[in-house]
mmCIF file of C-alpha atoms in Angstrom:
data_model
loop_
_atom_site.group_PDB
_atom_site.id
_atom_site.type_symbol
_atom_site.label_atom_id
_atom_site.label_comp_id
_atom_site.label_asym_id
_atom_site.label_seq_id
_atom_site.Cartn_x
_atom_site.Cartn_y
_atom_site.Cartn_z
ATOM 1 C CA MET W 7 -50.494 125.588 -33.323
ATOM 2 C CA THR W 8 -47.480 126.339 -31.429
ATOM 3 C CA SER W 9 -49.777 127.462 -28.573
ATOM 4 C CA PHE W 10 -51.861 123.854 -28.929
ATOM 5 C CA TYR W 11 -48.755 122.364 -28.403
ATOM 6 C CA GLU W 12 -47.193 124.199 -25.363
ATOM 7 C CA ARG W 13 -50.866 123.933 -23.986
ATOM 8 C CA ALA W 14 -51.165 120.443 -24.004
ATOM 9 C CA LEU W 15 -47.897 120.036 -22.459
ATOM 10 C CA ARG W 16 -48.079 122.265 -20.230
ATOM 11 C CA GLU W 17 -51.287 120.223 -18.930
ATOM 12 C CA LEU W 18 -49.419 117.033 -19.015
ATOM 13 C CA ALA W 19 -46.716 119.016 -16.888
ATOM 14 C CA ILE W 20 -49.318 119.819 -14.556
ATOM 15 C CA VAL W 21 -50.278 116.143 -13.820
ATOM 16 C CA PHE W 22 -47.030 115.364 -13.459
ATOM 17 C CA GLU W 23 -46.743 118.064 -10.841
ATOM 18 C CA ASN W 24 -49.806 116.273 -9.031
ATOM 19 C CA LEU W 25 -48.495 112.911 -9.448
ATOM 20 C CA ASN W 26 -48.195 111.108 -6.038
ATOM 21 C CA GLY W 27 -44.687 109.441 -6.265
ATOM 22 C CA ASN W 28 -45.305 107.003 -3.528
ATOM 23 C CA SER W 29 -48.264 105.177 -5.434
ATOM 24 C CA VAL W 30 -46.238 105.057 -8.558
ATOM 25 C CA GLN W 31 -43.252 103.433 -6.305
ATOM 26 C CA GLN W 32 -45.835 100.928 -5.001
ATOM 27 C CA GLY W 33 -47.090 99.981 -8.388
ATOM 28 C CA LEU W 34 -42.993 99.573 -9.294
ATOM 29 C CA ASP W 35 -42.970 97.350 -6.315
ATOM 30 C CA LEU W 36 -45.944 95.290 -7.061
ATOM 31 C CA ILE W 37 -44.113 94.860 -10.599
ATOM 32 C CA GLN W 38 -40.733 93.394 -9.356
ATOM 33 C CA GLN W 39 -42.479 90.860 -6.827
ATOM 34 C CA ALA W 40 -44.795 89.387 -9.751
ATOM 35 C CA ARG W 41 -43.854 86.297 -11.245
ATOM 36 C CA ARG W 42 -45.946 87.065 -14.532
ATOM 37 C CA ILE W 43 -48.013 90.208 -15.029
ATOM 38 C CA ALA W 44 -50.938 90.353 -16.905
ATOM 39 C CA LEU W 45 -52.406 94.000 -18.365
ATOM 40 C CA TYR W 46 -55.604 95.204 -19.187
ATOM 41 C CA GLY W 47 -57.336 98.355 -20.616
ATOM 42 C CA VAL W 48 -60.064 99.491 -22.560
ATOM 43 C CA GLY W 49 -60.531 101.796 -25.651
ATOM 44 C CA ARG W 50 -57.335 104.147 -26.017
ATOM 45 C CA GLU W 51 -55.887 103.318 -22.574
ATOM 46 C CA GLY W 52 -55.878 99.221 -24.059
ATOM 47 C CA LEU W 53 -53.156 100.873 -26.713
ATOM 48 C CA GLN W 54 -51.073 102.451 -23.863
ATOM 49 C CA ILE W 55 -51.267 99.598 -21.523
ATOM 50 C CA LYS W 56 -49.946 97.136 -24.604
ATOM 51 C CA GLY W 57 -47.015 99.379 -24.869
ATOM 52 C CA PHE W 58 -46.783 99.180 -21.279
ATOM 53 C CA ALA W 59 -46.724 95.494 -21.597
ATOM 54 C CA MET W 60 -44.262 95.129 -24.636
ATOM 55 C CA ARG W 61 -41.789 97.500 -22.628
ATOM 56 C CA LEU W 62 -41.863 95.046 -19.435
ATOM 57 C CA TYR W 63 -41.269 92.126 -21.996
ATOM 58 C CA HIS W 64 -38.425 94.330 -23.332
ATOM 59 C CA LEU W 65 -37.306 94.243 -19.754
ATOM 60 C CA GLY W 66 -37.375 90.705 -19.449
ATOM 61 C CA LEU W 67 -40.399 90.628 -17.263
ATOM 62 C CA HIS W 68 -42.974 87.822 -18.286
ATOM 63 C CA ALA W 69 -45.899 89.990 -19.371
ATOM 64 C CA ALA W 70 -48.864 89.682 -21.269
ATOM 65 C CA VAL W 71 -52.141 91.454 -22.358
ATOM 66 C CA VAL W 72 -55.444 90.268 -21.227
ATOM 67 C CA GLY W 73 -57.283 88.615 -24.584
ATOM 68 C CA ASP W 74 -54.531 87.350 -26.089
ATOM 69 C CA MET W 75 -54.296 83.824 -26.366
ATOM 70 C CA THR W 76 -51.082 83.343 -24.394
ATOM 71 C CA THR W 77 -52.028 85.019 -21.624
ATOM 72 C CA PRO W 78 -51.350 82.513 -18.344
ATOM 73 C CA PRO W 79 -53.674 81.992 -15.862
ATOM 74 C CA LEU W 80 -52.871 84.305 -12.764
ATOM 75 C CA SER W 81 -52.417 82.932 -9.477
ATOM 76 C CA GLN W 82 -50.702 83.599 -6.419
ATOM 77 C CA GLY W 83 -47.602 85.504 -7.200
ATOM 78 C CA ASP W 84 -48.750 86.977 -10.213
ATOM 79 C CA LEU W 85 -50.116 90.664 -11.041
ATOM 80 C CA LEU W 86 -52.953 92.155 -13.305
ATOM 81 C CA ILE W 87 -52.548 95.656 -14.134
ATOM 82 C CA VAL W 88 -55.459 97.520 -14.939
ATOM 83 C CA SER W 89 -55.908 101.301 -16.289
ATOM 84 C CA ALA W 90 -59.772 102.493 -15.443
ATOM 85 C CA GLY W 91 -59.305 106.432 -16.147
ATOM 86 C CA PRO W 92 -62.883 107.001 -15.391
ATOM 87 C CA GLY W 93 -62.986 105.165 -12.173
ATOM 88 C CA TRP W 94 -65.156 101.857 -13.404
ATOM 89 C CA PHE W 95 -65.393 99.950 -16.567
ATOM 90 C CA SER W 96 -67.478 96.522 -16.152
ATOM 91 C CA THR W 97 -64.437 94.559 -18.146
ATOM 92 C CA VAL W 98 -61.928 96.133 -15.251
ATOM 93 C CA ASP W 99 -63.975 95.752 -12.604
ATOM 94 C CA ALA W 100 -65.025 91.818 -13.487
ATOM 95 C CA LEU W 101 -61.096 91.043 -13.920
ATOM 96 C CA LEU W 102 -59.853 92.842 -10.849
ATOM 97 C CA THR W 103 -62.480 90.191 -9.142
ATOM 98 C CA THR W 104 -60.627 87.062 -10.967
ATOM 99 C CA ALA W 105 -57.479 88.164 -10.218
ATOM 100 C CA ARG W 106 -58.066 88.391 -6.753
ATOM 101 C CA ARG W 107 -59.938 85.274 -6.541
ATOM 102 C CA ALA W 108 -57.133 83.879 -7.761
ATOM 103 C CA GLY W 109 -54.835 85.091 -5.266
ATOM 104 C CA ALA W 110 -53.150 87.762 -7.679
ATOM 105 C CA ALA W 111 -52.109 91.328 -6.683
ATOM 106 C CA THR W 112 -53.840 93.775 -8.725
ATOM 107 C CA LEU W 113 -52.752 97.385 -9.603
ATOM 108 C CA CYS W 114 -55.040 100.314 -10.792
ATOM 109 C CA ILE W 115 -53.957 103.389 -12.559
ATOM 110 C CA THR W 116 -57.209 105.694 -12.716
ATOM 111 C CA ALA W 117 -57.758 109.465 -12.596
ATOM 112 C CA GLN W 118 -60.456 108.591 -9.977
ATOM 113 C CA GLY W 119 -58.526 107.212 -7.149
ATOM 114 C CA THR W 120 -61.869 106.890 -4.703
ATOM 115 C CA GLY W 121 -63.385 104.774 -7.562
ATOM 116 C CA ALA W 122 -65.023 101.250 -8.345
ATOM 117 C CA CYS W 123 -62.181 99.873 -9.425
ATOM 118 C CA ALA W 124 -59.471 101.515 -7.540
ATOM 119 C CA ALA W 125 -60.631 100.575 -4.086
ATOM 120 C CA LYS W 126 -60.933 96.701 -5.568
ATOM 121 C CA ALA W 127 -56.933 97.064 -5.684
ATOM 122 C CA ASP W 128 -54.111 96.279 -3.641
ATOM 123 C CA GLY W 129 -52.234 99.161 -5.579
ATOM 124 C CA VAL W 130 -53.514 102.249 -6.755
ATOM 125 C CA ILE W 131 -52.074 105.370 -9.163
ATOM 126 C CA THR W 132 -53.803 108.278 -9.525
ATOM 127 C CA LEU W 133 -52.975 109.693 -12.604
ATOM 128 C CA PRO W 134 -54.907 113.544 -12.542
ATOM 129 C CA ALA W 135 -55.742 114.234 -15.915
ATOM 130 C CA GLN W 136 -59.129 114.365 -17.604
ATOM 131 C CA THR W 137 -60.860 111.477 -18.964
ATOM 132 C CA MET W 138 -63.543 111.085 -21.520
ATOM 133 C CA ALA W 139 -65.894 110.686 -18.478
ATOM 134 C CA ASP W 140 -65.113 114.206 -17.274
ATOM 135 C CA GLY W 141 -64.318 115.751 -20.911
ATOM 136 C CA GLN W 142 -67.489 117.845 -20.674
ATOM 137 C CA SER W 143 -66.459 119.418 -17.445
ATOM 138 C CA ALA W 144 -65.651 123.314 -17.023
ATOM 139 C CA ALA W 145 -61.898 122.547 -16.793
ATOM 140 C CA LYS W 146 -61.633 121.355 -19.905
ATOM 141 C CA SER W 147 -58.279 120.464 -21.493
ATOM 142 C CA VAL W 148 -57.049 121.579 -24.954
ATOM 143 C CA LEU W 149 -57.086 117.876 -26.106
ATOM 144 C CA PRO W 150 -60.078 115.975 -26.763
ATOM 145 C CA LEU W 151 -61.975 113.809 -24.770
ATOM 146 C CA GLY W 152 -59.981 111.479 -22.502
ATOM 147 C CA SER W 153 -56.693 112.562 -24.619
ATOM 148 C CA LEU W 154 -55.031 114.405 -21.857
ATOM 149 C CA TYR W 155 -55.466 110.834 -19.634
ATOM 150 C CA GLU W 156 -53.782 108.508 -22.549
ATOM 151 C CA GLY W 157 -50.972 110.975 -22.791
ATOM 152 C CA ALA W 158 -50.347 111.154 -19.651
ATOM 153 C CA LEU W 159 -50.648 107.061 -19.511
ATOM 154 C CA TYR W 160 -48.060 107.050 -22.156
ATOM 155 C CA LEU W 161 -45.474 109.215 -20.013
ATOM 156 C CA LEU W 162 -46.365 107.453 -16.920
ATOM 157 C CA PHE W 163 -45.429 104.140 -18.444
ATOM 158 C CA GLU W 164 -42.252 105.352 -20.025
ATOM 159 C CA GLY W 165 -41.052 106.672 -16.067
ATOM 160 C CA MET W 166 -41.635 103.815 -15.124
ATOM 161 C CA ILE W 167 -39.601 101.510 -17.704
ATOM 162 C CA VAL W 168 -36.696 103.518 -17.358
ATOM 163 C CA HIS W 169 -36.911 103.186 -13.055
ATOM 164 C CA LEU W 170 -37.112 99.493 -13.615
ATOM 165 C CA GLN W 171 -34.683 99.040 -16.233
ATOM 166 C CA GLN W 172 -31.954 101.057 -13.941
ATOM 167 C CA LYS W 173 -33.167 99.161 -10.984
ATOM 168 C CA LEU W 174 -33.048 95.686 -12.555
ATOM 169 C CA ALA W 175 -29.772 96.358 -14.628
ATOM 170 C CA VAL W 176 -31.110 95.672 -17.951
ATOM 171 C CA SER W 177 -28.978 97.218 -20.393
ATOM 172 C CA SER W 178 -30.785 98.907 -23.710
ATOM 173 C CA ALA W 179 -28.851 96.201 -25.740
ATOM 174 C CA VAL W 180 -30.843 93.701 -23.843
ATOM 175 C CA MET W 181 -33.768 95.266 -24.411
ATOM 176 C CA SER W 182 -33.004 95.585 -28.103
ATOM 177 C CA GLY W 183 -32.280 91.826 -28.040
ATOM 178 C CA ASN W 184 -35.831 91.395 -26.413
ATOM 179 C CA HIS W 185 -37.709 93.220 -29.168
ATOM 180 C CA THR W 186 -39.033 91.228 -32.144
ATOM 181 C CA ASN W 187 -37.666 90.419 -35.515
ATOM 182 C CA LEU W 188 -40.985 90.431 -37.517
ATOM 183 C CA GLU W 189 -41.999 93.625 -38.110
#
């Protein structure tokens, strides 16, 4: 098992060695400028997005997951963050269109920076990792299907949170105070 973990960690390291830091900074800027933030992803990408929304909330930002009954309407000054690892999902495409019509900014995280969803977004973070769509290719990850992309999403989001925490001067105590007590 040790060699499996070593290979998986090396694959994740390669993703971040090839990540464009300027695109991440653009995403961070969009987040800092947003009045309200709505986030969306499908499947396991959606699980990572939910974790990111939770941490944004812990920072004191107005963040909600699309589909929850408490998600506010988006308009000018707001931001929609979506994940579309393979480049396109019908729901992500539709939400990008709706958010843009409402005047909100949009940020797409994807492995396919030239994909249809990325083309509709104001900001794009291309996370160069295998997704479920290319899981059958010759350059196959040790991780199944889209797990490399999904694991990289987790690390990307945690790195963005650490940056925002420092930039916004939010202490760990404040973040802990924003965590639910209903667990």
